[in-house]
Amino acid sequence: MRLRKITYALFIIATVCLFTSCKKECKHQSIEWVIDKQATCTEEGIEHEECTKCHEKFDIKEIKKLKHICNDEGICTICGNKVATSGLIYKLNEDKKSYYVSEYIGIDIDIIIPAKYDGLYVTSIGDSAFSNFIGLTSIEIPNSVTSIKYGAFSGCIGLTSIEIPNSVTTIESFAFSGCIGLTRVEIPDSVTIIGAFAFSGCTGLTSIEIPNSVTSIRYFAFSGCTGLTSLEIPASVINIEDSAFSGCQNLTSIIVDKKNQKYDSRNDCNAIIDTQTNALIMGCKNTIIPEDIKSIGVDAFYRCTGLTSIKIPDSVKTIGTRAFNGCTGLTSIEIPSSVTIVDYCAFDDCDNISYNIYDNGKYLGNTENPYLVIVGVTNNTTESFSINPNTKLIGGGVFSKCRNLKSIEIPDGVTSIGVSAFNWCGSLKSIKIPDSVTSIGDSVFSGCTSLKSIEIPNSVTSIGDSAFSGCIGLTSIIIPNSVTSMGDEVFNMCKAITVYCEALERPSGWSEWWNYSNYGNCNVIWGYKKNK
Ligand SMILES: [Zn+2]
Ligand SMILES: [Zn+2]
């Protein structure tokens, strides 16, 4: 009896101990969600949170409805409801065998497009079909669609992600431009062409994987995607157009697949280089320009605000349009004497560079010649201007819009006058081009409405597109035999002009359209001989 009592007491104590020790032990170290009711495509589900040990319950939550599984006809294969969104407008394609979505006039913000309409496949999302539909939250594109047309989703700022089916081969221009809410987009490996401006201004994108099916990335395709930090170009890409990644200022790494035949990122330089031409077409703040680069491309470092120093090697001959425009992190940059052309606004808005100043001009150069190239002016209302006597290059756009500029002396020694250098200098009456100049770029004197006469020295070998367009005051000009290359519409809208050419007929290097004008082709006299 006594023994039983003791045993009983011990049992009680043990149980209490066990119980309290468990209580002490359980500080809910492992908590999980338990489903009470599964969600379906028509009803929400329920789940709650509980401790896996003591099963104490905490939170209760609704589970979102599942996606309908939409068949070709727009019917859900699970619930049998019609789930294709109403308000989609379909139009027959030219082949009359398929449809495209041309417009949306419905009210839903979560859209499901069926693969078929009226028995025929829907093969594309038409031009601007959903453009600027800011309420659009999600969209399901069927895998009958092969192309997303011009501006189809541009400005859909509410769109956070999109699944592009792997039937799509072409993402046309502006397709997703300005979709600032997009944080994730998977480009399927069926896509071969990414159109111009297709993802431009998608500032929310933090990464993008370009699949190894893409052959062409058109101009400005990813421009202004400031969220991107790294870029990989696969082997399949054979065409990257100017400015494709312009203004992607937060890129820190750029890698081209070693198997790519057209482009490379040699010596881990963090840039895209055209292998054959040695042109650097896109860089970032960590770029080291390799020693064999010949040119720096359009927008290569445009608004690369993180770039604090860069060495341009003396293999470089051309610095492209806006190449370093807006590089506010740069305080200095040396231009080697190998450079022969500095294109339009290449160094504009580099607010923190300490330029070499002479008269009203901003210059860049090197220790031997600090005034190698004039890249800007400090005062664009000036009436007269003198360029430093050591200057060799006039950068593109430098005097453009100096509307009061009446006279300017170009020193002997200047070899190249960059594109649009004197564009819209409406007060400029005359200008002497020294016989050191070999190239007159595109639009150099276009819009110089007061220009009465100009002499082209016989050192000049090339004259660019529209070089004198809109020079309505010009009545005559002599083109010497030395000019072997002539662009399009060089004298467009020069109503009164007669062009005297020393050549007997149009040289092969001149554009067919060289003397085209909106008023009919300009008057041309071939075989002109100067009076000796
Ligand atoms: Zn517990
Ligand atoms: Zn359903």
XYZ file of C-alpha atoms and ligand atoms in Angstrom, residues 26 28 51 53-54, ligand 1:
6
model
C 8.540 25.257 -26.075
C 7.722 27.938 -30.416
C 3.636 25.541 -33.429
C 5.408 21.041 -31.074
C 2.658 22.387 -28.881
Zn 5.014 25.420 -28.921
